[in-house]
Coordinates of C-alpha atoms and ligand atoms in Angstrom, one line a residue:
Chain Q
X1316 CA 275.1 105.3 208.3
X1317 CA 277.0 102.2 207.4
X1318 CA 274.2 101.3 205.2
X1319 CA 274.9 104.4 203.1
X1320 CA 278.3 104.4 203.3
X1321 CA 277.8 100.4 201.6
X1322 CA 275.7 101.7 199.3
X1323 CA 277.7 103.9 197.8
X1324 CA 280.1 101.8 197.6
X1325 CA 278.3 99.6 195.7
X1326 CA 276.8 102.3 193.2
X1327 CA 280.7 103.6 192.7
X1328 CA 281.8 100.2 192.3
X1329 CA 278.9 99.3 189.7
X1330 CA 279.7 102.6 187.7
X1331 CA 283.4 101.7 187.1
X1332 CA 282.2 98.1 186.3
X1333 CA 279.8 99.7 183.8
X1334 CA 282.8 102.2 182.4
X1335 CA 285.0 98.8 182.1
X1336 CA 282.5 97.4 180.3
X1337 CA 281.4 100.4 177.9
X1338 CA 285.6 100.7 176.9
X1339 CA 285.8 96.5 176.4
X1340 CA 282.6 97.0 174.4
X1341 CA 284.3 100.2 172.5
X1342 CA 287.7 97.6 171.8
X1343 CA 285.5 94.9 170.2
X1344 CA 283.7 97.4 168.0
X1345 CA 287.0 99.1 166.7
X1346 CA 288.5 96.1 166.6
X1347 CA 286.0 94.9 164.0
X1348 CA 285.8 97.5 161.8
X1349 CA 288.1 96.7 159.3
X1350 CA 286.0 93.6 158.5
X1351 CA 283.2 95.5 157.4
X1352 CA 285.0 97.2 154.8
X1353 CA 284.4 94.2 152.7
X1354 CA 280.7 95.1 153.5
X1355 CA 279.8 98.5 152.3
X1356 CA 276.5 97.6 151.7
X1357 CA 276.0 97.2 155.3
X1358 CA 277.1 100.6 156.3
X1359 CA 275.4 102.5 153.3
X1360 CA 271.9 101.1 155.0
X1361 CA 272.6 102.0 158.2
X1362 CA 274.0 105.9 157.0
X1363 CA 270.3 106.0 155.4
X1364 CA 268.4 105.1 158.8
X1365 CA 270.9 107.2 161.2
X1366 CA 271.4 109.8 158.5
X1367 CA 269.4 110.6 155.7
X1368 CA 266.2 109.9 158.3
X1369 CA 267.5 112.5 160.5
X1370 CA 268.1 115.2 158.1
X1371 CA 264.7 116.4 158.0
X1372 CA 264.9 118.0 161.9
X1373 CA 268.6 118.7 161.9
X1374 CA 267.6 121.1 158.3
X1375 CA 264.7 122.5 160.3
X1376 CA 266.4 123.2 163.4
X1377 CA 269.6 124.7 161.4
X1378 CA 267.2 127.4 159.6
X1379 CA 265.9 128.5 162.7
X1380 CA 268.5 128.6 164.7
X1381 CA 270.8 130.8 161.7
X1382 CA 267.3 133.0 162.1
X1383 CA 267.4 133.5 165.6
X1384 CA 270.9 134.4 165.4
X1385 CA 270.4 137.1 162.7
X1386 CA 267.6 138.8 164.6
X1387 CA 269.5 139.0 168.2
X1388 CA 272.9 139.5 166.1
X1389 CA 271.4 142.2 164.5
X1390 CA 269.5 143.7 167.4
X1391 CA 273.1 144.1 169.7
X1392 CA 275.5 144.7 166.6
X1393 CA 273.1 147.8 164.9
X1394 CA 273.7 149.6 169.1
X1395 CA 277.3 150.0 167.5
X1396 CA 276.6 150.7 164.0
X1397 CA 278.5 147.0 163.1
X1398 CA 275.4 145.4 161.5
X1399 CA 277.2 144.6 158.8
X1400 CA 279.5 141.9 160.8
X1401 CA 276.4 140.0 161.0
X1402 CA 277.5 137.6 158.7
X1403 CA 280.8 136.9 160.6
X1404 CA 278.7 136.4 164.0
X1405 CA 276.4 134.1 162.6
X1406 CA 279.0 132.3 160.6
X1407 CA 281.7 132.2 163.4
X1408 CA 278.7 130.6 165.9
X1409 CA 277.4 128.1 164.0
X1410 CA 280.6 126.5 162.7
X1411 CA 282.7 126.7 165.9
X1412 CA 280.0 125.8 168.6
X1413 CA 275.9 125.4 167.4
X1414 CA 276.7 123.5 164.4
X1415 CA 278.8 120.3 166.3
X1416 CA 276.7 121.1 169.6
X1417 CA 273.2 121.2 168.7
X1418 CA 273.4 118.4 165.6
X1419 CA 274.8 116.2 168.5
X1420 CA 271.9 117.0 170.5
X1421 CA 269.5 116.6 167.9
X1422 CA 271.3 113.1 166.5
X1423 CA 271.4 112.1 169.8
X1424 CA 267.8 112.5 170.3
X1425 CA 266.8 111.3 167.3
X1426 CA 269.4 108.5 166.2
X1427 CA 270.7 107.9 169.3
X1428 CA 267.8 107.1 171.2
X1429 CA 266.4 104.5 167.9
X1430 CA 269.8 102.8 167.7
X1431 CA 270.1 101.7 171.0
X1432 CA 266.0 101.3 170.9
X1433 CA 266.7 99.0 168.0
X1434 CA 269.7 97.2 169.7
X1435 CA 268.0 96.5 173.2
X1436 CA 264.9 94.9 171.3
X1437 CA 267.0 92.6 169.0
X1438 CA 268.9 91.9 172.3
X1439 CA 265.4 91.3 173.9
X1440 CA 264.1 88.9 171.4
X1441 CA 267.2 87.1 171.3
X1442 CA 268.1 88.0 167.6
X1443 CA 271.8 89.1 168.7
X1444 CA 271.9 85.4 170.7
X1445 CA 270.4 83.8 167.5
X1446 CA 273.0 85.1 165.2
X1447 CA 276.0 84.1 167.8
X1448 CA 274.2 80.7 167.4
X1449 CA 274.8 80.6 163.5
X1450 CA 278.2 82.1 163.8
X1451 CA 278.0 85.4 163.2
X1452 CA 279.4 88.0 164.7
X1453 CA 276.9 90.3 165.7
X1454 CA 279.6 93.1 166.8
X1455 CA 280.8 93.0 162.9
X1456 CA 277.0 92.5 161.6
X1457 CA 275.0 94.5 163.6
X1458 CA 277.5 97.0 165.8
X1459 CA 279.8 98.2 163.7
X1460 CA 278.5 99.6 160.9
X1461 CA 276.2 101.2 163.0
X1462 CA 279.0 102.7 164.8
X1463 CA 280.5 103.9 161.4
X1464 CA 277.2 105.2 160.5
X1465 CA 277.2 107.5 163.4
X1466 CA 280.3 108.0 162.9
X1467 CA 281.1 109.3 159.3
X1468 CA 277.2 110.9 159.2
X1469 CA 277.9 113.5 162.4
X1470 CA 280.4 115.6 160.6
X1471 CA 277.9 115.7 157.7
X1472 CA 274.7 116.6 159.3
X1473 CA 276.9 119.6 161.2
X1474 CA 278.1 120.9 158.2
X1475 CA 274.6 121.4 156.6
X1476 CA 273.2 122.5 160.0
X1477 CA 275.4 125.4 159.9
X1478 CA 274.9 125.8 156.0
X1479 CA 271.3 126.4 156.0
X1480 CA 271.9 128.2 159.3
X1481 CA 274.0 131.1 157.8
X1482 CA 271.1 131.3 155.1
X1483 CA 268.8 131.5 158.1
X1484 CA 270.6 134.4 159.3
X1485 CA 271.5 135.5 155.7
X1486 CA 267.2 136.0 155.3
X1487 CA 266.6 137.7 158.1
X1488 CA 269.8 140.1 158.1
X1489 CA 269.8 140.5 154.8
X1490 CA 266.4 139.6 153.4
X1491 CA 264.6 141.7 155.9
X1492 CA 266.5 144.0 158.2
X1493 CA 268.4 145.5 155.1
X1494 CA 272.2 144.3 156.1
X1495 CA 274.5 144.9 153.0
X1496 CA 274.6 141.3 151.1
X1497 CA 277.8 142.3 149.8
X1498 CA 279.2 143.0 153.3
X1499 CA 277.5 139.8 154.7
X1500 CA 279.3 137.5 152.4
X1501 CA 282.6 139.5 152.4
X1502 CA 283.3 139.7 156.2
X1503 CA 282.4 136.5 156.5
X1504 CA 284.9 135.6 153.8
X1505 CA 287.7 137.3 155.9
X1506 CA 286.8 136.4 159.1
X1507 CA 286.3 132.3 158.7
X1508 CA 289.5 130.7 159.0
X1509 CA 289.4 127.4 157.1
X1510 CA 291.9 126.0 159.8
X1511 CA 290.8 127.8 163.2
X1512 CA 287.0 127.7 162.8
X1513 CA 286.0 125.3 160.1
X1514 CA 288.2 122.6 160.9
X1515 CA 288.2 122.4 164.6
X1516 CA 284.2 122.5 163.8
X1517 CA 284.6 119.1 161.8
X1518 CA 286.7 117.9 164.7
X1519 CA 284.2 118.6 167.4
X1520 CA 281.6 117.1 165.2
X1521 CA 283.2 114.0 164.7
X1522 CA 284.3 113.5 168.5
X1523 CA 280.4 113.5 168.5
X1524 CA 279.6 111.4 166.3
X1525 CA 281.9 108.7 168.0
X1526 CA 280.7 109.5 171.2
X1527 CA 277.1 109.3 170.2
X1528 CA 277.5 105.8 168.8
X1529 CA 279.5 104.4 171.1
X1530 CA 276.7 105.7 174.1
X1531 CA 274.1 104.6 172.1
X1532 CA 275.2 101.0 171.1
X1533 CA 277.1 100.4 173.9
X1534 CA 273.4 101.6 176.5
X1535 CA 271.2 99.0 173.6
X1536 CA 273.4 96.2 173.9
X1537 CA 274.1 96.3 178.1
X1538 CA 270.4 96.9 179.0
X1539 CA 268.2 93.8 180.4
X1540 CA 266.3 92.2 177.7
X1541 CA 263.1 93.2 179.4
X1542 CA 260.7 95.7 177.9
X1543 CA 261.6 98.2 180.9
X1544 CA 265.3 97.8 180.2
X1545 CA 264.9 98.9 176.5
X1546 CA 262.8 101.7 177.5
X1547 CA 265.8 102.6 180.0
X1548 CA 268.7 102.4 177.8
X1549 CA 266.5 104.8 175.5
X1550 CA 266.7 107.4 178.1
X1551 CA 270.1 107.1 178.7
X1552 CA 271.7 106.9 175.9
X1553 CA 269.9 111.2 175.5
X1554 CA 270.5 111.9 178.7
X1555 CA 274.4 110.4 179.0
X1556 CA 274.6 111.7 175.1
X1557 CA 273.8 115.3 176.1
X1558 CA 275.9 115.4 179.2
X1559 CA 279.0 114.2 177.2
X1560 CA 278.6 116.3 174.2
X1561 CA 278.4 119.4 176.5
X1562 CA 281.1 118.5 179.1
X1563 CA 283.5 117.3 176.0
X1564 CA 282.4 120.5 174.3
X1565 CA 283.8 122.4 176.9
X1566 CA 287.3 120.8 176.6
X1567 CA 287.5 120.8 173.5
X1568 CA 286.5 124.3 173.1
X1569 CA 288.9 125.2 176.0
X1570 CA 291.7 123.1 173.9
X1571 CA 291.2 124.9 170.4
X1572 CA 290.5 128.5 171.3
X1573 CA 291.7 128.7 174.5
X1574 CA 295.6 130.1 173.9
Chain J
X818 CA 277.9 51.4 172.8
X819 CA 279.2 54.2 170.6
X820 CA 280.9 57.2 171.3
X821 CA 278.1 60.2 172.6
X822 CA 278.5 63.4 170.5
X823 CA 277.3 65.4 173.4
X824 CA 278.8 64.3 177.0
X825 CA 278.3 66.9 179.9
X826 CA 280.6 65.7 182.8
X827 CA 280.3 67.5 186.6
X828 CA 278.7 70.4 185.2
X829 CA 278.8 73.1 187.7
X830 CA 277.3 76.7 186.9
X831 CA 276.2 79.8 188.8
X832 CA 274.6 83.1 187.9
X833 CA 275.3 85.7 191.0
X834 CA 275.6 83.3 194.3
X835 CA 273.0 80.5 192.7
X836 CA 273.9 77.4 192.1
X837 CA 272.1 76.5 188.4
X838 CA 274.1 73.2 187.6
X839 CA 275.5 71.4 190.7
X840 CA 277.3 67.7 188.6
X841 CA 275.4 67.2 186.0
X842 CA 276.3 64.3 183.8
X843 CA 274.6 63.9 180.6
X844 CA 275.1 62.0 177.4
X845 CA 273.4 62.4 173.8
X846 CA 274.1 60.4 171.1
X847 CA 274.2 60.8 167.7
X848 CA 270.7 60.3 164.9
X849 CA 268.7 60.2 168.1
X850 CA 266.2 62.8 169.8
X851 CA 267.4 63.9 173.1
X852 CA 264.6 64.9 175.7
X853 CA 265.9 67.0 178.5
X854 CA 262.5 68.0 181.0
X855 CA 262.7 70.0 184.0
X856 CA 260.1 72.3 185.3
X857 CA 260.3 76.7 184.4
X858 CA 263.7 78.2 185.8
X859 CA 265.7 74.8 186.1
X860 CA 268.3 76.1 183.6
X861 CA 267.5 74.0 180.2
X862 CA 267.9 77.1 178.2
X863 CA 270.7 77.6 179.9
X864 CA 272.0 73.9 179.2
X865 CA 271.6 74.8 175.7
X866 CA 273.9 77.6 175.4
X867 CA 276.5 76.1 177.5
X868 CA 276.6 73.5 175.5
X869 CA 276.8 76.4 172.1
X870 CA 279.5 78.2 173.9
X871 CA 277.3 81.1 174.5
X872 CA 278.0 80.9 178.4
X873 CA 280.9 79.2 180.2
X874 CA 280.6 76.2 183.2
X875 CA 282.4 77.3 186.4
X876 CA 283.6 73.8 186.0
X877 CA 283.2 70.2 185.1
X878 CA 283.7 69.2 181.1
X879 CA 281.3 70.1 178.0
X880 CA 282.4 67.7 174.9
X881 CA 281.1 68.5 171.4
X882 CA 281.5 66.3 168.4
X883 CA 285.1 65.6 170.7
X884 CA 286.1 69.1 170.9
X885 CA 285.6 70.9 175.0
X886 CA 284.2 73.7 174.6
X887 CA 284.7 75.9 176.9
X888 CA 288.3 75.9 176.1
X889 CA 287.6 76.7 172.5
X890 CA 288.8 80.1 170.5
X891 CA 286.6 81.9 168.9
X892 CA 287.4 80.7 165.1
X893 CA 287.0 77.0 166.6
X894 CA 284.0 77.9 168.4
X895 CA 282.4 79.4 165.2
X896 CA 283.6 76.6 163.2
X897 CA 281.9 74.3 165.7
X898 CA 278.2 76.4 165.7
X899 CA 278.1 76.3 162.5
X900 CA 277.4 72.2 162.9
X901 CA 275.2 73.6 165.3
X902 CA 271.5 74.4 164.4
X903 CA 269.8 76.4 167.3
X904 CA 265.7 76.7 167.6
X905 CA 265.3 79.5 170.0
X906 CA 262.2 79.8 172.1
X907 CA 261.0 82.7 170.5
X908 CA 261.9 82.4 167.2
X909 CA 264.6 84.8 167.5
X910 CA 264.0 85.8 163.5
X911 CA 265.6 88.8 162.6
X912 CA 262.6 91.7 162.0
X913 CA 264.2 94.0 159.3
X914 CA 264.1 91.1 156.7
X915 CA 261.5 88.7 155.4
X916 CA 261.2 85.4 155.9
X917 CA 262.7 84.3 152.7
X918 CA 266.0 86.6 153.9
X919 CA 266.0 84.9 157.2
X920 CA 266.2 81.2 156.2
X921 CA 268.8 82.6 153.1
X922 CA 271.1 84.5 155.7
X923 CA 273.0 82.0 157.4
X924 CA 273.8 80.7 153.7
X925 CA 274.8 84.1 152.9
X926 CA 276.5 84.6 155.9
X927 CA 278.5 81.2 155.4
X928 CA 278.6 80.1 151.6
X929 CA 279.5 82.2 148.6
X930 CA 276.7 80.5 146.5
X931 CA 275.5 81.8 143.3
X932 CA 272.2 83.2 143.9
X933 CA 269.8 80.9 141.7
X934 CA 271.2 78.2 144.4
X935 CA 270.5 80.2 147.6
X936 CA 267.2 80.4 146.3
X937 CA 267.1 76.5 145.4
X938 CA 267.9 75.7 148.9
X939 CA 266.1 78.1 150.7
X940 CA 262.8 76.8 148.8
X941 CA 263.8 73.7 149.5
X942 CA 264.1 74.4 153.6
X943 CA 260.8 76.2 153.3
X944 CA 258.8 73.4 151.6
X945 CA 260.4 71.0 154.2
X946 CA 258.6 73.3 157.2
X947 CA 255.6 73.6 154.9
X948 CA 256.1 77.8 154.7
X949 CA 257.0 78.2 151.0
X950 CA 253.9 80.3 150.4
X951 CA 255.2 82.3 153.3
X952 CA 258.7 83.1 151.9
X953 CA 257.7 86.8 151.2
X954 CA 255.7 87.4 154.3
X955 CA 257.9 89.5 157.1
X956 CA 258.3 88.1 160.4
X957 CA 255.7 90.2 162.4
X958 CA 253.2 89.3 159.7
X959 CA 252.9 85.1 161.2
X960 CA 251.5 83.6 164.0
X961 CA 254.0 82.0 166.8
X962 CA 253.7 78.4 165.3
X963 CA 254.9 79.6 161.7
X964 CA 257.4 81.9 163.2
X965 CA 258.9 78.8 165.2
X966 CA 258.7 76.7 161.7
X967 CA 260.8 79.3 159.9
X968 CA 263.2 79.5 162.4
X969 CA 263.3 75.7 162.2
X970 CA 264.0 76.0 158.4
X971 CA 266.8 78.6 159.2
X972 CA 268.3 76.4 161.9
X973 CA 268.8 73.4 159.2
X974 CA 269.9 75.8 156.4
X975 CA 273.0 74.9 156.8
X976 CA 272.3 71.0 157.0
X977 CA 273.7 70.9 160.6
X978 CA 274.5 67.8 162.0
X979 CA 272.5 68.8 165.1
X980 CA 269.8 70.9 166.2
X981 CA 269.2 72.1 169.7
X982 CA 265.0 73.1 170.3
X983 CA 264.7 75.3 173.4
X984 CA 260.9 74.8 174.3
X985 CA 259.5 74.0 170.9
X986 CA 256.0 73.6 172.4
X987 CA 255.3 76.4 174.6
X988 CA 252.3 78.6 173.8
X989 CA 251.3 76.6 170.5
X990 CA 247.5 75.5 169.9
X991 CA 246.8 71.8 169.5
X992 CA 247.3 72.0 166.4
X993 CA 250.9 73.7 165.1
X994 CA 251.9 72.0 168.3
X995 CA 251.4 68.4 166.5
X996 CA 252.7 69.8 163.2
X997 CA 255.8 70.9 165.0
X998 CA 255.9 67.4 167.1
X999 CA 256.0 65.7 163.7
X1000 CA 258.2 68.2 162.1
X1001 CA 261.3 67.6 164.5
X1002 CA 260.9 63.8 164.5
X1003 CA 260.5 63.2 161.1
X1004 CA 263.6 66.0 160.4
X1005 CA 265.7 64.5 162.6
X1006 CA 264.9 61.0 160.6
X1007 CA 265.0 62.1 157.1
X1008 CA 268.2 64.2 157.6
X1009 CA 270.1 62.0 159.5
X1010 CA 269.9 64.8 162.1
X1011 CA 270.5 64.7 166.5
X1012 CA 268.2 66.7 168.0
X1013 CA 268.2 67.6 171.7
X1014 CA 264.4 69.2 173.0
X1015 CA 264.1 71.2 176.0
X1016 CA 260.8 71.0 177.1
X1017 CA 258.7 70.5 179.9
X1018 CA 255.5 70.1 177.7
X1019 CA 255.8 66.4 178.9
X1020 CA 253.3 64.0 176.7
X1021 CA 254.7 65.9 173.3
X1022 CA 258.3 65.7 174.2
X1023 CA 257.9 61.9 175.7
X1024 CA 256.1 61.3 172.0
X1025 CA 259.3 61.9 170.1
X1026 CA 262.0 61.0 172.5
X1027 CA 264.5 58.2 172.4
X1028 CA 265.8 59.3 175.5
X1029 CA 264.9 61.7 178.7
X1030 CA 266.5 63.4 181.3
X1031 CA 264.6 65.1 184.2
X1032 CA 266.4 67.9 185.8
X1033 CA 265.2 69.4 189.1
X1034 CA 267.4 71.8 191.3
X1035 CA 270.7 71.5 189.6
X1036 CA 271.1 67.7 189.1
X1037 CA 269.5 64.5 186.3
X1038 CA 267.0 63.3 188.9
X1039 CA 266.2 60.9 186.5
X1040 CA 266.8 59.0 183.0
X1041 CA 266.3 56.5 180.8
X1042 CA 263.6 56.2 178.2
X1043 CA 260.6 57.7 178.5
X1044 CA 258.6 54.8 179.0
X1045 CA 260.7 53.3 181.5
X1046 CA 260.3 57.2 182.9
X1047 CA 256.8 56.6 183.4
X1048 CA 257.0 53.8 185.1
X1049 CA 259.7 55.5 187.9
X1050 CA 259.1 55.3 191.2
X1051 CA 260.5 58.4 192.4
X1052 CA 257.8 60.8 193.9
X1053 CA 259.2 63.8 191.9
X1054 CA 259.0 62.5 188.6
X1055 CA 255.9 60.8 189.5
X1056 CA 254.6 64.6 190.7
X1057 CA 256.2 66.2 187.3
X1058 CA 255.4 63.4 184.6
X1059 CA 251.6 63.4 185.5
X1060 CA 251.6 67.0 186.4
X1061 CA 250.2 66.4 190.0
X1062 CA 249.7 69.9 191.6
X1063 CA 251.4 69.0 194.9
X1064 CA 253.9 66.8 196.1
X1065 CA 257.9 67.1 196.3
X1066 CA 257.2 70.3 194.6
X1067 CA 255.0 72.0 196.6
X1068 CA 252.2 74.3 195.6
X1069 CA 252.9 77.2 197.6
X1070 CA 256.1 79.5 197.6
X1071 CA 258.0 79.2 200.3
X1072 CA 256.7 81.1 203.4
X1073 CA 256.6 81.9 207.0
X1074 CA 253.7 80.2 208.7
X1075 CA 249.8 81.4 207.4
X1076 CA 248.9 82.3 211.0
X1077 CA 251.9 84.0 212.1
X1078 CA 251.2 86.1 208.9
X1079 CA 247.9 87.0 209.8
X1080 CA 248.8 87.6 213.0
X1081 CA 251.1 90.2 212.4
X1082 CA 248.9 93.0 212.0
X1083 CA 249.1 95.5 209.4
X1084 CA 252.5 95.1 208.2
X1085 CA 253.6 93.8 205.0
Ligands
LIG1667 N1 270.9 86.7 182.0 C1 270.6 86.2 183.2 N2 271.0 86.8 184.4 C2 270.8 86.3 185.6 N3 270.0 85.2 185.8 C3 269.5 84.5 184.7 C4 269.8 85.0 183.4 N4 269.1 84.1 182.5 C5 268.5 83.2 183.3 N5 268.8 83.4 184.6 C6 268.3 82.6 185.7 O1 268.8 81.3 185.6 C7 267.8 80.3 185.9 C8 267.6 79.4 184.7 O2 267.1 80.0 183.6 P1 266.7 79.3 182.3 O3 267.9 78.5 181.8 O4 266.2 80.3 181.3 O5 265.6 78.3 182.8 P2 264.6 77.5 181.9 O6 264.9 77.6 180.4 O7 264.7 76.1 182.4 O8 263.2 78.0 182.2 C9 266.5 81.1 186.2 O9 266.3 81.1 187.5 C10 266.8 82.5 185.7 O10 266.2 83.4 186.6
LIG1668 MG1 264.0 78.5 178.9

């Protein structure tokens, strides 16, 4: 019994250690940021690796998803003879929950997991030490505009994973269940608020994106150099990504809409 | 006797509840090569990055080129390192960029050069390790030997006044292993360098040193020049010197009694 009791303790006391740690890690990062303004160069790689490279399954993903949607949308909204809000339902979805949400999923899975794959190996094979050595800052170097990678390319994949989306929903509503384009487009012209929907949408998306990278750097460069602690920090950084993303969705959610 | 540009003074340091370093004392002086020997798991890697600021002593003094280290800012730390040329055991090349990139990024890091030079001196750094062919190859592409030769050429790309080799030797064939012996002695000549080897590939490291320390257990067991090292009469250096397989050290791990353990049965 006192055995337990001591070793929760010590679990509890390791998991504030760790959340100490994560926020000190977050300070240094933020803190060096503005120096790699100087450095665009630096950035524009990493957006290619944690972007562009993960466009292909976030396009994917988005078309079916928008598909999905226009088949059950259409299948409840025809009982009521409103088939022709389709567009609105699909539209409204995708920009205020399943574009952020499931683009954070999929970058977490995707670019998560090879950023802090990436990280724990250069930590494993000392690069990260080697560079202290020579006096550079591998928080600036190698951190940051990782970070600001994640960061700025969130937002971006969302908003094309809910573009091609409402074309997925478009194709089947309209293309083949014979919904009125001209009413698809319209309601959903009326019904998207710019300000409500769209921009609390970018918002979610880019409390992801920081979240994401921050998990994902901060798992890389606290794991043990060891093969097994890479391996590790890859399944956390999607499991911890996942959890926070839906938990923070919930607040947020419950925050924007919930008046 | 001049002034050392290294001098360790009642170096204590721990990691968890072990002791690693329990008053060392340690001196290296400049345009010489340094041989510190102690068996796996003594702490000489460690010794190394205490003495680059990478870890701090619980106590005791680290002085470097006059300046105490552990007391140093980061902009003085920095400024210090980059005096500093560190061979790592591994190489510790980065793997996104070739070789040529790897010896030219320190420069680039450091220097706002005009590119026809960075390319000068990097050339110039390879041909010195005897890699220039190699300049376009990437990292994963060479054997361990070359991989430890370019990270040599990186370490002096700066022309640092010393270099620190953590385990130079380890895993090479005859071979790379002499080219690399002759490499750090006749670099540390030509360029008017200080090296400091970690090793415990004895005959190598004795071949090039001016001066050894043994470490065993968190203390210099022993120095003086490797010659006179030889000669010792202290049953541990004897036992690590000639690589005896028993002795102070023993061979076995230590355990409860053999019989008592067979006795016992089925347990583990
Ligand atoms: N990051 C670390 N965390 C905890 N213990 C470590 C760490 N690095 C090394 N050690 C321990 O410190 C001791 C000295 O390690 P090291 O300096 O690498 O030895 P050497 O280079 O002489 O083989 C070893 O017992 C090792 O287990
Ligand atoms: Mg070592």
């Amino acid at each position: 019994m006192l055995d337990a009791i001591q070793r929760l303790g010590r679990v509890t006391l390791g998991f504030f250690e760790r959340l100490g740690r994560g926020h000190l890690f977050l300070l240094q990062v933020l803190v060096s940021l503005p120096g790699i303004v100087l450095r665009p160069g630096l950035v524009l790689r990493q957006m290619y690796s944690v972007g562009v490279l993960t466009l292909v399954i976030i396009v994917v993903s988005g078309l079916f998803v928008g598909m999905v949607m226009g088949l059950q949308g259409y299948n409840t909204l025809v009982d009521f003879g409103a088939e022709e809000s389709l567009g609105v339902l699909v539209a409204l979805s995708l920009v205020r929950e399943l574009g952020p949400v499931v683009t954070a999923l999929l970058f977490a899975g995707r670019a998560g997991s090879a950023l802090s794959a990436e990280i724990g190996l250069m930590k494993a094979t000392e690069q990260l030490s080697g560079m202290e050595m020579m006096a550079v800052d591998p928080i600036q170097r190698v951190i940051a505009p990782r970070f600001l990678a994640a960061f700025l390319s969130m937002p971006l994949l969302a908003a094309i994973f809910s573009a091609v989306g409402v074309y997925g929903g478009w194709f089947i509503g309209v293309g083949l269940l014979g919904v009125d384009d001209g009413a698809f487009w319209a309601q959903m012209q009326d019904k998207v608020d710019l300000y409500d929907d769209i921009y609390n949408g970018v918002i979610k998306s880019i409390v992801f994106g920081f979240v994401v990278g921050w998990i994902a750097l901060f798992e890389g460069s606290d794991t043990l150099p060891t093969a097994e602690g890479v391996s590790r920090a890859t399944t956390q950084t999607v499991v911890h990504s996942a959890l926070v993303v839906l938990g923070l969705d919930f607040v947020l959610t419950a925050l924007m809409f919930g008046d | 006797m001049p002034e050392p540009v290294v001098k360790i003074r009642d170096l204590r340091f721990a990691r968890g509840n072990r002791l690693i370093f329990d008053g060392v004392n340690l001196d290296i002086y400049a345009d010489c090569v340094t041989a510190i020997m102690g068996p796996s798991g003594t702490g000489k890697t460690t010794l190394l990055k205490l003495i680059g600021g990478q870890l701090r002593p619980l106590s005791g003094s680290i002085r470097v080129y006059g300046e105490e280290v552990p007391h140093l800012g980061r902009q003085a730390l920095y400024r210090l390192r980059r005096r500093i040329g560190m061979l790592f055991q591994t190489g510790a090349l980065l793997t996104d960029i070739d070789v040529f990139e790897n010896v030219a990024y320190p420069i680039r890091e450091h220097t706002r050069l005009p590119e026809a030079l960075v390319r000068d001196l990097v050339l110039m750094k390879l041909e010195a390790v005897g890699l220039r062919g190699a300049a376009q190859l990437m990292p994963g592409q060479l054997s361990g030997g070359m991989a430890r030769r370019v990270a040599l050429a990186r370490a002096i790309a700066l022309d640092p006044m010393m270099v620190l080799y953590d385990e130079p030797f380890t895993g090479q064939d005859p071979i790379s292993m002499g080219v690399l012996v002759k490499l750090i002695r006749e670099l540390n000549d030509a360029l008017d360098l200080t090296s400091v080897v970690v090793s415990h590939d004895v005959a190598e490291t004795c071949a090039i040193a001016d001066y050894a320390y043994l470490l065993s257990d968190g203390k210099v067991v022993e120095h003086g020049e490797p010659d006179a090292l030889r000669e010792s009469s202290s049953d541990w250096s004897q036992q690590f010197l000639k690589a005896l397989p028993d002795g102070p050290v023993a061979f076995h791990y230590p355990a409860v009694s053999f019989r008592d353990d067979l006795l016992q049965g089925g347990q583990r």
